[in-house]
Coordinates of C-alpha atoms and ligand atoms in Angstrom, one line a residue:
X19 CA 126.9 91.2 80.2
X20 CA 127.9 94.2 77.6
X21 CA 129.1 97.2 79.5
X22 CA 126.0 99.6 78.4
X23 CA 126.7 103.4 77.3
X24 CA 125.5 106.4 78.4
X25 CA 125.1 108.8 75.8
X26 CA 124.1 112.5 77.2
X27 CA 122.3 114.4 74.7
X28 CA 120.4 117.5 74.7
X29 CA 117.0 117.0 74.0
X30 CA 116.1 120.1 71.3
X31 CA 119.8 120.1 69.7
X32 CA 121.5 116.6 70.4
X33 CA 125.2 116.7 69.9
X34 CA 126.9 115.4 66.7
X35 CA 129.3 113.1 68.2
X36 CA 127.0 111.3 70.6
X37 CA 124.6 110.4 67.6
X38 CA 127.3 109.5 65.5
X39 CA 128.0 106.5 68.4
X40 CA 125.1 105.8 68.8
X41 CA 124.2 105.1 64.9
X42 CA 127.5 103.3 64.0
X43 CA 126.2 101.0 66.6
X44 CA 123.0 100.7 64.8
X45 CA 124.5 100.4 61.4
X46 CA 126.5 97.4 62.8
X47 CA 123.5 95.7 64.2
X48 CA 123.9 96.9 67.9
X49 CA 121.2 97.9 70.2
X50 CA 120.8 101.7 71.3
X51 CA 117.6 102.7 73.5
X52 CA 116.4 106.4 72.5
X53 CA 113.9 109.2 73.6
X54 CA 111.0 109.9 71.5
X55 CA 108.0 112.1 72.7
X56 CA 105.8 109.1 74.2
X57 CA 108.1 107.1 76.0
X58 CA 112.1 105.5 75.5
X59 CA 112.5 103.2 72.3
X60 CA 114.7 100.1 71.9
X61 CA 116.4 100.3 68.8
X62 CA 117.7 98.0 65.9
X63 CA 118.2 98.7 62.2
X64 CA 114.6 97.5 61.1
X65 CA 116.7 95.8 57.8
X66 CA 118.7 93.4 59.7
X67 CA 117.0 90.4 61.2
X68 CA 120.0 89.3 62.9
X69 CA 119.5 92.9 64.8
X70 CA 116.1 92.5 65.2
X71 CA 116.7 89.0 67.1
X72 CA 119.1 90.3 69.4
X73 CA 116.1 93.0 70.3
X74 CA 113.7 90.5 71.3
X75 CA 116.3 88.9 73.5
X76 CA 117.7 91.8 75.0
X77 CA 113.8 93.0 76.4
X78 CA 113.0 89.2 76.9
X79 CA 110.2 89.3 74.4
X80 CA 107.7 87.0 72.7
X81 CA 108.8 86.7 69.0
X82 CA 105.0 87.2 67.6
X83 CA 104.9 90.9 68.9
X84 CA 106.1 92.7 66.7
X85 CA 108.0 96.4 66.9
X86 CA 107.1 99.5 65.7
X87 CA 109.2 100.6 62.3
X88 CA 110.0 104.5 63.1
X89 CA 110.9 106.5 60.0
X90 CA 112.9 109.9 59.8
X91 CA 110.9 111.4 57.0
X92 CA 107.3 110.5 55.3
X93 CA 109.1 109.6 51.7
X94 CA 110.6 106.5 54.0
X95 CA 107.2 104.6 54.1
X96 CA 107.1 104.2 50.7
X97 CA 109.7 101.3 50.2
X98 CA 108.7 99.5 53.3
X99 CA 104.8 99.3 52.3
X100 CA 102.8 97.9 49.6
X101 CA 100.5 100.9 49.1
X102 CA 100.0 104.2 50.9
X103 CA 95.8 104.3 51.5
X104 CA 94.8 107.8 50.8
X105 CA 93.5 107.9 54.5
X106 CA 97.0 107.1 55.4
X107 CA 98.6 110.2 53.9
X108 CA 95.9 112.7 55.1
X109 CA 96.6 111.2 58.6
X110 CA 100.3 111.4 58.1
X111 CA 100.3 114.6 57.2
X112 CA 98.2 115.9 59.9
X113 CA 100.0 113.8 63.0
X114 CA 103.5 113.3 61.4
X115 CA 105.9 113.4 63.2
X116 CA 103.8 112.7 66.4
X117 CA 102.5 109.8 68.4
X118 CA 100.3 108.3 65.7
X119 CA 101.6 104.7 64.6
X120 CA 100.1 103.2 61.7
X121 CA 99.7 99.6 60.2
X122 CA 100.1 99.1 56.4
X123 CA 100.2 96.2 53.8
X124 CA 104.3 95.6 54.2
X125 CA 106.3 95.9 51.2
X126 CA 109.1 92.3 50.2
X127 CA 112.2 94.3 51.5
X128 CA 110.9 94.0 55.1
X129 CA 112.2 90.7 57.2
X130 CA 110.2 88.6 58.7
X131 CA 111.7 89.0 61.9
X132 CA 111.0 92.9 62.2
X133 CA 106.7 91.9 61.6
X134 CA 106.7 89.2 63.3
X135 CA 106.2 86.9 60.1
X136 CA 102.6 89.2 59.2
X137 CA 101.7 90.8 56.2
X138 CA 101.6 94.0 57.9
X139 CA 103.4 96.5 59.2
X140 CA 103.7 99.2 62.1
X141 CA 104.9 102.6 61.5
X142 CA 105.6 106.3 62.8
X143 CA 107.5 108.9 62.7
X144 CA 108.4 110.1 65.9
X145 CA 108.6 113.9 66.8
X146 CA 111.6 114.2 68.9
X147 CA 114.8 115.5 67.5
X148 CA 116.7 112.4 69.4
X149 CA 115.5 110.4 67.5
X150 CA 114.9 111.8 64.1
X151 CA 118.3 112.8 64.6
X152 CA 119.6 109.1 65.2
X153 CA 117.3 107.7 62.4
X154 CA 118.9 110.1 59.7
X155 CA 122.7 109.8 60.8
X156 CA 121.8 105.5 61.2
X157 CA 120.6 105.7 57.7
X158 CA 118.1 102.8 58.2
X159 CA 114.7 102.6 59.3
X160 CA 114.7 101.6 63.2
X161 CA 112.9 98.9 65.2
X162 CA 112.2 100.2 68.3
X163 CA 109.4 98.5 70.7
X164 CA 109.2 100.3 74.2
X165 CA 112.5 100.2 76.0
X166 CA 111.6 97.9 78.9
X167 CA 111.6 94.2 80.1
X168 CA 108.9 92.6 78.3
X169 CA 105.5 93.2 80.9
X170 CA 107.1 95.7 83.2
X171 CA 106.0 99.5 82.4
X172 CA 107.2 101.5 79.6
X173 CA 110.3 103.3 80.5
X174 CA 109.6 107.4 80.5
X175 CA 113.0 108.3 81.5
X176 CA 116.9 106.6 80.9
X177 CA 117.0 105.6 84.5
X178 CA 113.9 103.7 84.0
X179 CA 115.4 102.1 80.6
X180 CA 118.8 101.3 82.8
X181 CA 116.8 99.8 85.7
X182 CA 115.8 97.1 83.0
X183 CA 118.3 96.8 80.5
X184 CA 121.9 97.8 81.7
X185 CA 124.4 95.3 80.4
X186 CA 121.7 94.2 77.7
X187 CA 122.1 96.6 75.4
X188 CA 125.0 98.8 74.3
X189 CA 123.3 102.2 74.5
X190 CA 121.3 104.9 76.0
X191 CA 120.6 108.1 74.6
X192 CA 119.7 110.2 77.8
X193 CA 117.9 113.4 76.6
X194 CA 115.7 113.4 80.3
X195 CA 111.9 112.6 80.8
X196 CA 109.7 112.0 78.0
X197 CA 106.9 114.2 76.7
X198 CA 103.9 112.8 76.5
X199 CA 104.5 109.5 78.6
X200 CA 102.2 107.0 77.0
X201 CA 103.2 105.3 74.2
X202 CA 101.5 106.0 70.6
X203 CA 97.9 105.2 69.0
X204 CA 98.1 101.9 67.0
X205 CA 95.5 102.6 64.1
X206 CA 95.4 99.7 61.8
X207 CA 94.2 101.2 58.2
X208 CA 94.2 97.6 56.7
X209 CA 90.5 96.8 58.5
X210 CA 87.3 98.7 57.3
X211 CA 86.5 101.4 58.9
X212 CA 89.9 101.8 59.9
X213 CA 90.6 100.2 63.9
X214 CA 91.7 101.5 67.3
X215 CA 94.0 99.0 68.6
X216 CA 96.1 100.6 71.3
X217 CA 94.7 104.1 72.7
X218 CA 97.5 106.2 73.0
X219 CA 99.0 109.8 72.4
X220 CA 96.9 110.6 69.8
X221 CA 93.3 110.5 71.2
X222 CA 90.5 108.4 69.2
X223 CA 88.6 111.9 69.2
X224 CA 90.7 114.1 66.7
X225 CA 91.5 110.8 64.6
X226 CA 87.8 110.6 64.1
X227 CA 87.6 114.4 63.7
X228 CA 89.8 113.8 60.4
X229 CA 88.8 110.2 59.1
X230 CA 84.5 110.6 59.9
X231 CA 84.5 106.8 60.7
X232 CA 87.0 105.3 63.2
X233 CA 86.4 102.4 65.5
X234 CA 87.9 101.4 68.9
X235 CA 88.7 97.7 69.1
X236 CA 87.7 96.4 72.6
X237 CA 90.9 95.0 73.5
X238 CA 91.6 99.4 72.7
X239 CA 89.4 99.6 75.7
X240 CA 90.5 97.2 78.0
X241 CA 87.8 96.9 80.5
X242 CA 87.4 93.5 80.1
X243 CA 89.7 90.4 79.2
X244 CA 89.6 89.4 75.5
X245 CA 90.5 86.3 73.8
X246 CA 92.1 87.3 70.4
X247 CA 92.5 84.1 68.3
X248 CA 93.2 86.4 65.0
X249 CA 96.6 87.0 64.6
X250 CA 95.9 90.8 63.8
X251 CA 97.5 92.5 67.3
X252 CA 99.4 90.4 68.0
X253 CA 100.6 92.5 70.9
X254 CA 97.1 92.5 72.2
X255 CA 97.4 88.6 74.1
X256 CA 100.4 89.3 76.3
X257 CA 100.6 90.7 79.7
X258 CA 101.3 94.6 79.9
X259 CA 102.3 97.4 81.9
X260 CA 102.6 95.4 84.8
X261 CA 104.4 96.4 87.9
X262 CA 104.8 93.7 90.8
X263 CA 102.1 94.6 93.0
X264 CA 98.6 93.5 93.1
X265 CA 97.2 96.1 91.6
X266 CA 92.7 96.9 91.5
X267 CA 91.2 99.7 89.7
X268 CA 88.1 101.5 91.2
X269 CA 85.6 103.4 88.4
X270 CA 82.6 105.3 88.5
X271 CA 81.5 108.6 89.8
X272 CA 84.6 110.3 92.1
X273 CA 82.3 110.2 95.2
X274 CA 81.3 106.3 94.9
X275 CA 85.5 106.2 93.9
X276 CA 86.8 107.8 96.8
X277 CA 84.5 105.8 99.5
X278 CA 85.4 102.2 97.8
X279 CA 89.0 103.4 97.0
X280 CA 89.4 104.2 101.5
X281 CA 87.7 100.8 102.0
X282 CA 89.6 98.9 100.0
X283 CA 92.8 100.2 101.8
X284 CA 91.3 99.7 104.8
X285 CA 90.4 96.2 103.9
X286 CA 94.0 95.4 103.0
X287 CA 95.6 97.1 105.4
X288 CA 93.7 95.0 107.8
X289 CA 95.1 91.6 106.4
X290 CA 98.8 93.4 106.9
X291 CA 99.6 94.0 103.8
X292 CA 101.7 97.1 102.5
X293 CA 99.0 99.4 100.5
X294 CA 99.8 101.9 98.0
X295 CA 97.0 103.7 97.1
X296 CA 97.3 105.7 93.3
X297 CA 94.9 109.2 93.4
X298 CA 94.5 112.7 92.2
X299 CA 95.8 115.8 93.8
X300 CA 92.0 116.5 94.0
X301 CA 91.7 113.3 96.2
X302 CA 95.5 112.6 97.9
X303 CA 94.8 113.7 101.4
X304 CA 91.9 112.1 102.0
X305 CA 93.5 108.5 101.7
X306 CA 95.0 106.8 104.7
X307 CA 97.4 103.9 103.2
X308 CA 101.2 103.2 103.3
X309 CA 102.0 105.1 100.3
X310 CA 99.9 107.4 98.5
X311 CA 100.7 109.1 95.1
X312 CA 99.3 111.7 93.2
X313 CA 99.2 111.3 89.0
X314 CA 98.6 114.8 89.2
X315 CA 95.3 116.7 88.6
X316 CA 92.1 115.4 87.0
X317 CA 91.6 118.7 85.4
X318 CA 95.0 118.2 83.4
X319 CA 95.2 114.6 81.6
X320 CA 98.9 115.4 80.2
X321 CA 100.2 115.7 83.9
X322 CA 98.4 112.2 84.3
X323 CA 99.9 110.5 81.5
X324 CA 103.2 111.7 82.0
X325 CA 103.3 110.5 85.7
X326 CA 101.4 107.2 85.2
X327 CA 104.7 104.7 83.7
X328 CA 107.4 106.3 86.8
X329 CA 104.3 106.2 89.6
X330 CA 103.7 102.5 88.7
X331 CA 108.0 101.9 89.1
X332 CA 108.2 103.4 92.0
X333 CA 105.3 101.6 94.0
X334 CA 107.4 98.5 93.2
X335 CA 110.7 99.9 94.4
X336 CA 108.5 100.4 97.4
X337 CA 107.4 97.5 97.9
X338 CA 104.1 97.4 98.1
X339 CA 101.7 94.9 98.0
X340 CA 98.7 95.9 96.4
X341 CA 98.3 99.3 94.3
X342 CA 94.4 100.5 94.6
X343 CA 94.1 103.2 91.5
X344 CA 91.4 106.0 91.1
X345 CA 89.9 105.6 87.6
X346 CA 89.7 108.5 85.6
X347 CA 87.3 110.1 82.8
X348 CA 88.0 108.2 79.2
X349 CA 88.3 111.2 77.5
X350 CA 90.9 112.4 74.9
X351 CA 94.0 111.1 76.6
X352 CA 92.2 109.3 80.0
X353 CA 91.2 106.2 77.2
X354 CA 95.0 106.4 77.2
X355 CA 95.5 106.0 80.7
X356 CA 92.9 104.1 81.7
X357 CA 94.0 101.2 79.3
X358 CA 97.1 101.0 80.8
X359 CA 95.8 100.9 84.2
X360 CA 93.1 98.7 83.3
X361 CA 95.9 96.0 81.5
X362 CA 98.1 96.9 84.4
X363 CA 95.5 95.6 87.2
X364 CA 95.3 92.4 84.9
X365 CA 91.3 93.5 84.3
X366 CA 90.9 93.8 88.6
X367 CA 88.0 96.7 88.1
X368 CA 85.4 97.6 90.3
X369 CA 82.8 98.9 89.3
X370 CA 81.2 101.3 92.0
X371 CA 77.9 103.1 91.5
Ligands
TXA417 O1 105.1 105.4 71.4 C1 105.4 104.2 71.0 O2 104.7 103.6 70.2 C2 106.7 103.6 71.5 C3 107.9 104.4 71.1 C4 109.2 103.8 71.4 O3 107.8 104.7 69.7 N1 106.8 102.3 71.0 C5 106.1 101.2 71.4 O4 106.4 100.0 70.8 O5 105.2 101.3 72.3 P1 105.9 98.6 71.4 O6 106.6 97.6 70.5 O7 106.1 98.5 72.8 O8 104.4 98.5 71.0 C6 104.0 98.3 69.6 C7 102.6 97.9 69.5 C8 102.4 96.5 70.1 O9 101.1 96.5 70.8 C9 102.3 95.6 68.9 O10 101.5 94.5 69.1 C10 101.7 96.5 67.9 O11 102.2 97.8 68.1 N2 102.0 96.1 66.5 C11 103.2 96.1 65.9 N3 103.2 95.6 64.6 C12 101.9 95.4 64.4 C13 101.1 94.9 63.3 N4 101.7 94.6 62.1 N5 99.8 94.8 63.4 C14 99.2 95.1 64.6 N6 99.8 95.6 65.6 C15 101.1 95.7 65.6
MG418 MG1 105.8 98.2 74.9

């Protein structure tokens, strides 16, 4: 067990001295979770394999998922890359820094450990001054995959990061809840037309509004369970997002979602168990279950995606058994959220109506 520090910073103007820490730990191949605007990273200097290694054993995860590379300003992509696609640099011009990550040809300098052994690579920049803050002073690119146990959900505040990693890493940057709360779009601009592989804060729709042709790979959509034998997302095979209940997602129209949503929880609550149930604030009263929870309003996705990660903790600090979830619209940011909760369930959707 390391003794794990807490690092308070200010979110808009983080203090000199605690970045200062936190990147001499970095530069000596330490471990330091940070805020960005989607959710807490897990950070290693991207250049130091023995780093890297010590990530993937500190969140318990599979060596052939690779990390996102996050960069403090666009000129960084440049070495790490083999070429910059012209698509690439309209894209990173428009989202950069934002919750856009994108997959390039990887350039010699980068170790096989930090991609997983591919010939690609995923970057971003991130747009939070945390952690453009801590990349600059660190003077390295930094690995940084989600800053949870492998499978549990992403971590949207430093409690949630502590909850999973105190005394595996060395330390926490604490600038309070995250932004956005889902993690970043995956666009992969090595496949023609260019792929959606992981839905996130970015939405497909104003990608496509810049690029004309975008598509959404299914395992982007999540409403079924794929078998990926291709080595491309590597990510995409393992288990995600999941909290410890039994969790069943309802979709369709609200009215056919509320009626099977109450009989499901009536159905459960009938064998005993403990039932949780996860709605709207359009729909929360109407539910009778052990714990209900609101994500927020349909009428404001942002609310939605910033609750979803801490909702999903706490029904497991609960102690429920099973989690029945409302669907929701797949619109801009609800294709966000609804592959998460789609992954989450472990592909338990029914379909009413
Ligand atoms: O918002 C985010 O993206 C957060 C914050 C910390 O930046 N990071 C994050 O990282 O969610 P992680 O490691 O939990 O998710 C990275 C995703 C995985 O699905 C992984 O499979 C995929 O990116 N990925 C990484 N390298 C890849 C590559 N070369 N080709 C395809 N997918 C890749
Ligand atoms: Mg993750």
């Amino acid at each position: 067990m390391k003794k794990t520090l807490l690092l308070k910073v200010d979110p808009n103007t983080p203090q000199a001295e605690a970045i200062q820490v936190a990147a001499e730990i970095i530069k000596k191949g330490g471990l330091v979770a940070f805020p960005t605007e989607t959710v807490y990273g897990l950070g290693a200097d991207a250049l130091n394999p023995k780093a890297v290694k010590a990530l993937f054993k500190a969140k318990k995860r599979p060596p052939d998922n690779p990390p996102i590379v996050h960069v403090g300003e666009l000129q960084d992509v440049y070495g790490l890359v083999k070429e910059v696609p012209k698509k690439a640099e309209q894209l990173m011009k428009k989202f950069w820094p934002g919750p856009l990550t994108l997959i390039f040809k990887r350039s010699k300098i980068v170790p096989d450990e930090t991609v997983s052994g591919l010939d690609t690579i995923a970057i971003r920049m991130p747009k939070h001054n945390v952690a453009l803050a801590l990349i600059k002073e660190s003077g390295c690119p930094i690995a940084a995959p989600s800053a949870n146990l492998a499978g549990r959900p992403s971590p949207t505040t430093a409690q949630h990061v502590l909850e999973d990693l105190d005394g595996r890493i060395d330390a926490v940057l604490d600038a309070g809840p995250t932004k956005i709360g889902v993690e970043s779009t995956v666009l992969d601009l090595t496949a023609d037309p260019p792929q959606i592989l992981r839905p996130g804060g970015t939405p497909y729709e104003i990608i496509k509004e810049v690029l004309g042709e975008v598509e959404l790979h299914p395992v982007a959509i999540a409403d079924r369970k794929i078998h990926v034998n291709k080595a491309r997302s590597p990510g995409m095979k393992h288990r995600h997002y999941a909290p410890k209940a039994k969790m069943v997602v309802v979709e369709g129209d609200l009215e056919d979602v509320i009626r099977k949503v109450a009989e499901l929880a009536d159905y459960y609550k009938q064998r005993k168990a403990k039932v949780g149930v996860l709605a709207t604030d359009e729909t929360a009263t109407i539910y009778r279950a052990d714990v209900v929870k609101s994500l927020g309003s349909r009428n404001r996705l942002e609310e939605i995606a910033q609750n979803l990660f801490r909702l999903l903790r706490e029904f497991d600090l609960e102690g429920v058994d099973v989690i029945i979830a409302e669907g929701l619209p797949t619109e801009g940011l609800g294709l966000a959220v609804m592959n998460r909760l789609r992954k989450a369930s472990g592909y338990r959707i029914v379909k009413v109506g």
